[in-house]
PDB file of C-alpha atoms and ligand atoms in Angstrom:
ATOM      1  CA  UNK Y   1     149.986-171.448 -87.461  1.00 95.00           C
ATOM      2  CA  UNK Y   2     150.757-174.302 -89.743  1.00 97.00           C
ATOM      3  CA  UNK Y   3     152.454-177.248 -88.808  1.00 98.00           C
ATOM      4  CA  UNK Y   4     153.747-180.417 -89.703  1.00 98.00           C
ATOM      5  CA  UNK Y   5     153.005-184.006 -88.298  1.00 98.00           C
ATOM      6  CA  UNK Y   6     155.148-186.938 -89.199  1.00 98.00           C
ATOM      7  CA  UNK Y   7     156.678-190.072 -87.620  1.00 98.00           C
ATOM      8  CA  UNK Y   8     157.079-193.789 -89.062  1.00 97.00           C
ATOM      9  CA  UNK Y   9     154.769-196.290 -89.397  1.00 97.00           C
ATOM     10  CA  UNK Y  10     152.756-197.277 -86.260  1.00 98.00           C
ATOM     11  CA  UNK Y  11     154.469-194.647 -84.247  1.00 98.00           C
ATOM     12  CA  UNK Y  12     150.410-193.313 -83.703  1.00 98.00           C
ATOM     13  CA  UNK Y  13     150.610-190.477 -85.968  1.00 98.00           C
ATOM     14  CA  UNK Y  14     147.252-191.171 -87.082  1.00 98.00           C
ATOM     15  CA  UNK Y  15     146.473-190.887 -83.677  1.00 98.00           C
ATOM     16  CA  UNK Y  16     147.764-188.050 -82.795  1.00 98.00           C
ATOM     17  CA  UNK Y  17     146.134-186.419 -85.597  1.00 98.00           C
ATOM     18  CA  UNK Y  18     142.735-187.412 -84.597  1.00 98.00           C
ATOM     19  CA  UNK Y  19     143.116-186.000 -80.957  1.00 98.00           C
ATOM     20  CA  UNK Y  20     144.231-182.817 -83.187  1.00 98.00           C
ATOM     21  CA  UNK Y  21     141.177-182.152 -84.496  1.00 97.00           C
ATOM     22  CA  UNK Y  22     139.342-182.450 -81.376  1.00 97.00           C
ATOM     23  CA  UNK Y  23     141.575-179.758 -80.261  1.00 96.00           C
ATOM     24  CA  UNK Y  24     140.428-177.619 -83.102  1.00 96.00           C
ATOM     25  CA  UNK Y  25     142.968-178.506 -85.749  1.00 98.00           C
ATOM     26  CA  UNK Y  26     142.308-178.199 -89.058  1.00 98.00           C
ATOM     27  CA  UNK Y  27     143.889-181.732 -90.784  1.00 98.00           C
ATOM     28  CA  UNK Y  28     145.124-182.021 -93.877  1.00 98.00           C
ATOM     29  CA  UNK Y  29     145.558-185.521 -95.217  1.00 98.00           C
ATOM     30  CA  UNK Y  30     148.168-185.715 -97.841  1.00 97.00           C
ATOM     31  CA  UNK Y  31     147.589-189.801 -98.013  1.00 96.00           C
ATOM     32  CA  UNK Y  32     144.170-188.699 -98.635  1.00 97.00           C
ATOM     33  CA  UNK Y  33     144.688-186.239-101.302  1.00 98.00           C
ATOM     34  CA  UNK Y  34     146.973-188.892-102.620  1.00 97.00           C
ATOM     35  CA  UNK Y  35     144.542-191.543-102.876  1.00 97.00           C
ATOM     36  CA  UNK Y  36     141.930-188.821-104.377  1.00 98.00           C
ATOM     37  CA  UNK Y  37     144.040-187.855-106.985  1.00 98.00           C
ATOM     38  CA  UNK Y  38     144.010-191.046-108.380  1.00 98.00           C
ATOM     39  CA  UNK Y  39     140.490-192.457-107.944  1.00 98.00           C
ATOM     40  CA  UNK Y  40     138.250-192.675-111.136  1.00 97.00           C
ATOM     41  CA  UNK Y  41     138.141-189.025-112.493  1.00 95.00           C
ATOM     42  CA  UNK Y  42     141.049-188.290-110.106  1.00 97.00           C
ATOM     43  CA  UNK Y  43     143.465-184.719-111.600  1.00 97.00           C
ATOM     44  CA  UNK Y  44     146.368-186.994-111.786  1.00 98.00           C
ATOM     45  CA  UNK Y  45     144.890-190.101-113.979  1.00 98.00           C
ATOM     46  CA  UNK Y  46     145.281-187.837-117.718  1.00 97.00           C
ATOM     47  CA  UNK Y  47     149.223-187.862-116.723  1.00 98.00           C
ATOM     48  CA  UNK Y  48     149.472-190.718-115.114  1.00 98.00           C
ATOM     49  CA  UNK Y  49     147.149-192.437-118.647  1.00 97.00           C
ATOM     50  CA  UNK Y  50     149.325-190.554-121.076  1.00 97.00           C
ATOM     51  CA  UNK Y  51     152.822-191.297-119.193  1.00 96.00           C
ATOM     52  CA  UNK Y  52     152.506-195.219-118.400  1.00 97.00           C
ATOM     53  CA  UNK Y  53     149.737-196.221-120.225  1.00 97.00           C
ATOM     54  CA  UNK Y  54     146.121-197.604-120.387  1.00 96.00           C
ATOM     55  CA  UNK Y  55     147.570-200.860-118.296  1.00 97.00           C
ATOM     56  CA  UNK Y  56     148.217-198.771-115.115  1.00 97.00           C
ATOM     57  CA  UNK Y  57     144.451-197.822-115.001  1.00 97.00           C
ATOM     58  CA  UNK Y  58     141.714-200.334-113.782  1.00 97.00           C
ATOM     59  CA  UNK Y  59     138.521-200.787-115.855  1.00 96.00           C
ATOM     60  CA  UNK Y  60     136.497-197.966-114.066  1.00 96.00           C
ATOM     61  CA  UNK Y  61     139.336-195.388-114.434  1.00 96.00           C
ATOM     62  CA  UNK Y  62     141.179-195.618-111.022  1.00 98.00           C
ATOM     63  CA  UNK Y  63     145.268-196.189-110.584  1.00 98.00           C
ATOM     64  CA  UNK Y  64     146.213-199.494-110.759  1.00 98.00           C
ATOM     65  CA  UNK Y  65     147.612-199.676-107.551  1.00 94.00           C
ATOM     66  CA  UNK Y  66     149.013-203.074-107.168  1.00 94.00           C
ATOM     67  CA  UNK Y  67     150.458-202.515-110.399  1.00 96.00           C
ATOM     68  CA  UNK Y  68     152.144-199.254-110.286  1.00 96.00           C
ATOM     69  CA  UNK Y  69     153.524-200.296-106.846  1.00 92.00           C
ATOM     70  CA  UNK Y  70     155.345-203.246-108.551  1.00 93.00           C
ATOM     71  CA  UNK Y  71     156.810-200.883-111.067  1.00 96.00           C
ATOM     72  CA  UNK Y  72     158.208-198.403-108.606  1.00 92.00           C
ATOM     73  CA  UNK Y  73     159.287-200.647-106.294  1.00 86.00           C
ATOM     74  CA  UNK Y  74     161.626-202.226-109.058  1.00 92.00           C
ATOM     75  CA  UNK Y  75     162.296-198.679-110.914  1.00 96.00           C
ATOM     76  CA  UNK Y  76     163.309-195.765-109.685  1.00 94.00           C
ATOM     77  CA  UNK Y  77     163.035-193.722-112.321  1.00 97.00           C
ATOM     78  CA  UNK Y  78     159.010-194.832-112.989  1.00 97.00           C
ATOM     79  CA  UNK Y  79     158.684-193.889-109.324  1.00 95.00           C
ATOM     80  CA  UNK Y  80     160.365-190.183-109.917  1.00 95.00           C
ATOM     81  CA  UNK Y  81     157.858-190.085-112.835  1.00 97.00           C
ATOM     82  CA  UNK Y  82     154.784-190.732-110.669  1.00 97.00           C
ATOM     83  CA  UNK Y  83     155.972-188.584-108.304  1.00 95.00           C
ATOM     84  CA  UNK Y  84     156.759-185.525-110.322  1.00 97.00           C
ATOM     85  CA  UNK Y  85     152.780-186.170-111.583  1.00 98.00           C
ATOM     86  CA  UNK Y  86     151.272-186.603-107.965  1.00 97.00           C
ATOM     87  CA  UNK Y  87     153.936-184.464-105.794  1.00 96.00           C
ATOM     88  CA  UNK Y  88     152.572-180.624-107.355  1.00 96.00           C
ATOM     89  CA  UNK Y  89     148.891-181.474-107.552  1.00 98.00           C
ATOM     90  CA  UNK Y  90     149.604-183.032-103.740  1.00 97.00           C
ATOM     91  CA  UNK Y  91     151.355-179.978-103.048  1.00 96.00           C
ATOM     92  CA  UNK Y  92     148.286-177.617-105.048  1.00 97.00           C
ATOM     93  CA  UNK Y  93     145.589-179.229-103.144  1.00 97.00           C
ATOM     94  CA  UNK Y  94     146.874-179.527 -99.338  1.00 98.00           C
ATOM     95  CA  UNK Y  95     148.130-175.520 -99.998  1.00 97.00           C
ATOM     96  CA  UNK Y  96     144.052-174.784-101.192  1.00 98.00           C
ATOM     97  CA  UNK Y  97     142.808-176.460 -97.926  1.00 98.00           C
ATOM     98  CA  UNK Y  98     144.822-175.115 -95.277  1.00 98.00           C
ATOM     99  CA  UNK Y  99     143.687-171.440 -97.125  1.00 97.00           C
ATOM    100  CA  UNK Y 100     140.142-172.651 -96.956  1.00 98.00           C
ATOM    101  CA  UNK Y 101     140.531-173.768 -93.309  1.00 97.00           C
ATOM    102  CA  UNK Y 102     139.282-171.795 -90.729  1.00 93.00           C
ATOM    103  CA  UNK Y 103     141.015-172.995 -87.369  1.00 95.00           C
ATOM    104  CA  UNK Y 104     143.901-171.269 -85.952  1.00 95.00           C
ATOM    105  CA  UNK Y 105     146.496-173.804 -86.466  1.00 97.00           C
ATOM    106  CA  UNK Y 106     146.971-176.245 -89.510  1.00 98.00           C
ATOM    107  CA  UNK Y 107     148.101-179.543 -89.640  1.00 98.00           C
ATOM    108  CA  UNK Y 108     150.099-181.305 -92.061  1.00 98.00           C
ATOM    109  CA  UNK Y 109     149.999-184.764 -91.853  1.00 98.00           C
ATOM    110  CA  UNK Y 110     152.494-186.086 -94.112  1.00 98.00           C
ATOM    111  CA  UNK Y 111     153.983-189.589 -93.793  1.00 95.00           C
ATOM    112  CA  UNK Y 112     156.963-188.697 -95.840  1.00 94.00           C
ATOM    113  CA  UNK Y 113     158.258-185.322 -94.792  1.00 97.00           C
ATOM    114  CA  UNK Y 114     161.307-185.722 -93.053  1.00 96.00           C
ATOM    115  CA  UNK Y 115     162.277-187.692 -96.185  1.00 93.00           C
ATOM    116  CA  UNK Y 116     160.888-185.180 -99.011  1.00 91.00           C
ATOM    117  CA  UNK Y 117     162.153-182.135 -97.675  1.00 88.00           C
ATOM    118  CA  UNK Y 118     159.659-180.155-100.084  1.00 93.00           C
ATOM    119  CA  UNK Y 119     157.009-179.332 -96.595  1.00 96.00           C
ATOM    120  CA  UNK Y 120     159.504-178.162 -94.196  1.00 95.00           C
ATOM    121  CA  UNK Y 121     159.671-174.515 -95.330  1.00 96.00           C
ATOM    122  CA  UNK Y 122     155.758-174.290 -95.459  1.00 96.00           C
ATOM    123  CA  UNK Y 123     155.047-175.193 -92.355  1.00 97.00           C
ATOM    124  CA  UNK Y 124     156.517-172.971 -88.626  1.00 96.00           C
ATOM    125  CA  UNK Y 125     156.852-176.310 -86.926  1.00 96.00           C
ATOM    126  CA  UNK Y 126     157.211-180.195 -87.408  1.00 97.00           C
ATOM    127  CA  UNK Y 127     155.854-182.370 -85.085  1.00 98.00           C
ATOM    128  CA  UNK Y 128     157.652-186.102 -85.024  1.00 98.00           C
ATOM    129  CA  UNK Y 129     155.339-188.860 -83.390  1.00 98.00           C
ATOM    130  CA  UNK Y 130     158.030-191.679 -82.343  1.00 98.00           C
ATOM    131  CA  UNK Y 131     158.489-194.586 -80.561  1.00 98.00           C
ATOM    132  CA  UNK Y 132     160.615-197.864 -80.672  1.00 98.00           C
ATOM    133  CA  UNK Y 133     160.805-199.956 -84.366  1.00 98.00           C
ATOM    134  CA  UNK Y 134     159.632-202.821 -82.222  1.00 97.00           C
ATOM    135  CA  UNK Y 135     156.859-200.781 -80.946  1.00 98.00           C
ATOM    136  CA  UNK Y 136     156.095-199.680 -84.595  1.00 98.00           C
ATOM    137  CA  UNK Y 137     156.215-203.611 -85.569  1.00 98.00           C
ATOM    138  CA  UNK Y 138     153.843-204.941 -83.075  1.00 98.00           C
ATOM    139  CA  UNK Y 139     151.478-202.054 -84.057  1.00 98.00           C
ATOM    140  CA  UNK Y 140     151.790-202.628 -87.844  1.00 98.00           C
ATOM    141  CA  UNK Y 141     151.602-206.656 -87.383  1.00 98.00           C
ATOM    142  CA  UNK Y 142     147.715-205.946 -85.865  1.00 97.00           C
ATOM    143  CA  UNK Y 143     146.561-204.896 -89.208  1.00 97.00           C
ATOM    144  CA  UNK Y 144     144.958-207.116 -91.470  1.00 97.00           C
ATOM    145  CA  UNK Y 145     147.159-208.211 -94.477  1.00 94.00           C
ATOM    146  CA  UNK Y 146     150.549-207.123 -92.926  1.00 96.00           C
ATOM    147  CA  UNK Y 147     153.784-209.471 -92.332  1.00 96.00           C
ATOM    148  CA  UNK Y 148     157.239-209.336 -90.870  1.00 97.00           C
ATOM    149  CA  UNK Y 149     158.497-208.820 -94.374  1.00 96.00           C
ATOM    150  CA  UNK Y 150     155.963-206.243 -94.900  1.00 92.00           C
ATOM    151  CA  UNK Y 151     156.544-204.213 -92.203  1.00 96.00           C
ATOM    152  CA  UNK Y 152     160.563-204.324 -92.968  1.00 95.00           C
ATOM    153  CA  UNK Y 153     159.921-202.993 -96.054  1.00 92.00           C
ATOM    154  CA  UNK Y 154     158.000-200.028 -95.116  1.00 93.00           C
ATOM    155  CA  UNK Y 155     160.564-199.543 -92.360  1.00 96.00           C
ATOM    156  CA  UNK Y 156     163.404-199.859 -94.601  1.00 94.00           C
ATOM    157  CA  UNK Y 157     161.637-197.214 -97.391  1.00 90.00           C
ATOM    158  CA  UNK Y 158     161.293-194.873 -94.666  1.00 95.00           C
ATOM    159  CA  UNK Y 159     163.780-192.538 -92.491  1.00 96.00           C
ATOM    160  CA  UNK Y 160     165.009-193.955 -89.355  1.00 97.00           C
ATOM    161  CA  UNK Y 161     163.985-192.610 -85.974  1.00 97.00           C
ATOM    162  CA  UNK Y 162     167.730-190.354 -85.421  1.00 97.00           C
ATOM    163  CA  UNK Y 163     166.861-188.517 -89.126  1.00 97.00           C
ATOM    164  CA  UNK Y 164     163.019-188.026 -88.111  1.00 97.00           C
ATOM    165  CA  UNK Y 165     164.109-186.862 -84.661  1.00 97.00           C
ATOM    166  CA  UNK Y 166     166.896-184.728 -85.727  1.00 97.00           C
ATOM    167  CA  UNK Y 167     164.414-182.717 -87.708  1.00 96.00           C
ATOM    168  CA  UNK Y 168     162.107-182.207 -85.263  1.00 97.00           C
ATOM    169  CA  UNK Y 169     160.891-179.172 -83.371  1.00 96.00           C
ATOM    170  CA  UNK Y 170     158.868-181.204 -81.341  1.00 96.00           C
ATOM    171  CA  UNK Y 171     158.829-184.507 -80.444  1.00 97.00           C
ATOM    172  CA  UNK Y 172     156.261-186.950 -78.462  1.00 98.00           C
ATOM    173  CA  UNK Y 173     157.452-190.336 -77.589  1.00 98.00           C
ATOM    174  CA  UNK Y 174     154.582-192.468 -78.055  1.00 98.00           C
ATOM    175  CA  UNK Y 175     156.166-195.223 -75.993  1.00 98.00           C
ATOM    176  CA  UNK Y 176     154.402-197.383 -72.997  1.00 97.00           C
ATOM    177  CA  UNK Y 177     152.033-194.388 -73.315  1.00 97.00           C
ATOM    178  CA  UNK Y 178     148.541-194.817 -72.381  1.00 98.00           C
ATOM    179  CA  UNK Y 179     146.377-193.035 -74.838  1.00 98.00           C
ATOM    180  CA  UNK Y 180     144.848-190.731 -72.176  1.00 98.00           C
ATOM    181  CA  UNK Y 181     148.311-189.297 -71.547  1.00 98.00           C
ATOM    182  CA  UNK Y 182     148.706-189.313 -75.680  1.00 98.00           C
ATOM    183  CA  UNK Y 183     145.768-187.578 -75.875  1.00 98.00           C
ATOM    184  CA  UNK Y 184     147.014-185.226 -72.700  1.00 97.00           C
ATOM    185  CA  UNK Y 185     150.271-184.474 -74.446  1.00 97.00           C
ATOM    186  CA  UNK Y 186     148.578-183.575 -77.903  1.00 97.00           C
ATOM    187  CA  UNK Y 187     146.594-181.131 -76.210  1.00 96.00           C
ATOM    188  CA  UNK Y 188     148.968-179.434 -74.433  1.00 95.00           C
ATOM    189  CA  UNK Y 189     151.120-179.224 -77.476  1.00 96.00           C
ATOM    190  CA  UNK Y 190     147.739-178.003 -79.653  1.00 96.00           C
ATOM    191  CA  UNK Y 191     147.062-174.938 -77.144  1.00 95.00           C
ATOM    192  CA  UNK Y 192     150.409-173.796 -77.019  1.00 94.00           C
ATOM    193  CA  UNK Y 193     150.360-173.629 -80.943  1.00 94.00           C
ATOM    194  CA  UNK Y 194     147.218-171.608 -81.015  1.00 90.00           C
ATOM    195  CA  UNK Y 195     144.265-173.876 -80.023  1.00 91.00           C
ATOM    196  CA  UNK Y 196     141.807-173.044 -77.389  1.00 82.00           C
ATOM    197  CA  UNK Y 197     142.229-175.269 -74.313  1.00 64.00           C
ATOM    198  CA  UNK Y 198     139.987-178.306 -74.067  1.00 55.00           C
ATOM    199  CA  UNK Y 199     138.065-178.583 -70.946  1.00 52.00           C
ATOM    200  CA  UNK Y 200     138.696-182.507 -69.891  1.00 54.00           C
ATOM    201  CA  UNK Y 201     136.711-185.074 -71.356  1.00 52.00           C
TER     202      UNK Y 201
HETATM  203  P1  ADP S   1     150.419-194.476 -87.771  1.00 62.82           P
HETATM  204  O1  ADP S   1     149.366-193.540 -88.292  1.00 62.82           O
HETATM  205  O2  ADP S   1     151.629-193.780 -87.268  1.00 62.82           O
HETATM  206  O3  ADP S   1     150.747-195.609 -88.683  1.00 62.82           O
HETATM  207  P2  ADP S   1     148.383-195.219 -85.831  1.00 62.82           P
HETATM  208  O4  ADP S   1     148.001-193.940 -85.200  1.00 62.82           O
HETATM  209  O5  ADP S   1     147.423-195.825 -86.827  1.00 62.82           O
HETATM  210  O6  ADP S   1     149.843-195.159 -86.447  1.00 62.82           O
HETATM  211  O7  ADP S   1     148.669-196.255 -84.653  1.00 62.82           O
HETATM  212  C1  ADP S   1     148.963-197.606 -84.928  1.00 62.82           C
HETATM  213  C2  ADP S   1     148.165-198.487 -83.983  1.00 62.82           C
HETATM  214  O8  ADP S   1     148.679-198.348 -82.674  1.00 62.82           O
HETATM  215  C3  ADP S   1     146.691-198.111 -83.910  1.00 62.82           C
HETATM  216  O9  ADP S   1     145.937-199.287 -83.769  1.00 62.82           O
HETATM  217  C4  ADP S   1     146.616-197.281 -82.642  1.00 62.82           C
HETATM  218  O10 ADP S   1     145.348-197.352 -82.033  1.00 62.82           O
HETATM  219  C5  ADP S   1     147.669-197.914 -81.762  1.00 62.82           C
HETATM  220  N1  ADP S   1     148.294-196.952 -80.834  1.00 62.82           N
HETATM  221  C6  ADP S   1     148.988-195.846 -81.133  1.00 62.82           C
HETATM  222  N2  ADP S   1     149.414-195.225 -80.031  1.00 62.82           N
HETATM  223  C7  ADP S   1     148.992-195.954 -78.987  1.00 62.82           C
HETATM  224  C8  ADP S   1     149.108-195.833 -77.565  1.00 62.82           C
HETATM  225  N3  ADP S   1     149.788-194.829 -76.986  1.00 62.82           N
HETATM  226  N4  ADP S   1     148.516-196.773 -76.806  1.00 62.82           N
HETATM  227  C9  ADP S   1     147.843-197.795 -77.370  1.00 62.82           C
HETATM  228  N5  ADP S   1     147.690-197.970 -78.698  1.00 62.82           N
HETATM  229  C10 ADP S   1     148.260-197.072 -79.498  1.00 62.82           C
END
């Protein structure tokens, strides 16, 4: 079975996804393909070169991140551009690992789905981690670099908790939760999609 996983920022998706592949899951990273794409010899840096220009690649061949997140942030249509490179190689990639996995269920993690709309008809479930904004503040605010301001504007870029709920087939509130009843939860939720039951750590 393939599935989705999504929730906001600091709602523990991450998480969640880590106690998934002790389960058994098979993950596939979408950030991660993301990120590979666009490292020095990445697939998407001949478009992304030939589209935007020398100046959006650093001196050993990688996306110039800071950069190109300053352009799409103040143009949309530079950031439909990027995306219409990145989205079907994305797409490509995270289709050619869930065929090369051998685990009987596939995960999805995808930050953005709820607000893409392109996974939901590839994948028999979605999966929405969620919990409080403040909750998702406090957690974001631990990590190194990150401000209020920050953190608002990630939360405002993303969908709010009623849209990401709404589409849900399944949803773990990730609230007050210790992570021993997280972890509880996800595997419940992983052997009723397919995954052997874990014997308690
Ligand atoms: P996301 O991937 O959704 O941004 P993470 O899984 O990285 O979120 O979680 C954000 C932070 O909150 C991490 O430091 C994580 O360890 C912590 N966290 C998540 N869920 C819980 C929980 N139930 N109890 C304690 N800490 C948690």
């Amino acid at each position: 079975m393939r599935i989705g996983l999504t929730g906001g920022i600091g709602s523990g998706k991450s998480t969640v996804a880590g106690f998934l592949r002790e389960a058994g899951a098979a993950i596939v990273d979408t950030d991660a393909i993301s990120r590979a794409l666009t490292l020095p010899g990445g697939a998407a840096m001949p478009a992304i070169t030939e589209q935007f220009g020398a100046e959006f690649v650093t001196a050993d061949g990688a996306l110039d991140r800071d950069r190109m997140r300053a352009l799409a942030f103040s143009d949309t249509a530079a950031k439909r551009r990027l995306e219409a490179i990145l989205h079907p190689l994305i797409t490509a990639e995270a289709l050619a690992q869930a065929e090369a996995a051998r685990a009987p269920l596939v995960v999805f993690d995808v930050p953005l789905l709820v607000e893409s709309g392109r996974w939901r008809p590839r994948v028999a479930r979605v999966l929405v981690i969620d919990c409080t904004v403040d909750t998702q503040r406090a957690r974001v605010l631990q990590r190194p670099g990150w401000t209020p301001a920050r953190v608002d504007g990630a939360l405002a870029a993303q969908a709010t908790r009623e849209a990401r709920r709404a589409a849900a087939d399944a949803v773990i509130l990730n609230e007050e939760l210790p992570l021993a009843a997280l972890r509880n939860e996800v595997m419940s939720l992983a052997a009723r999609w397919g995954c052997e039951t874990m014997t308690p750590p």
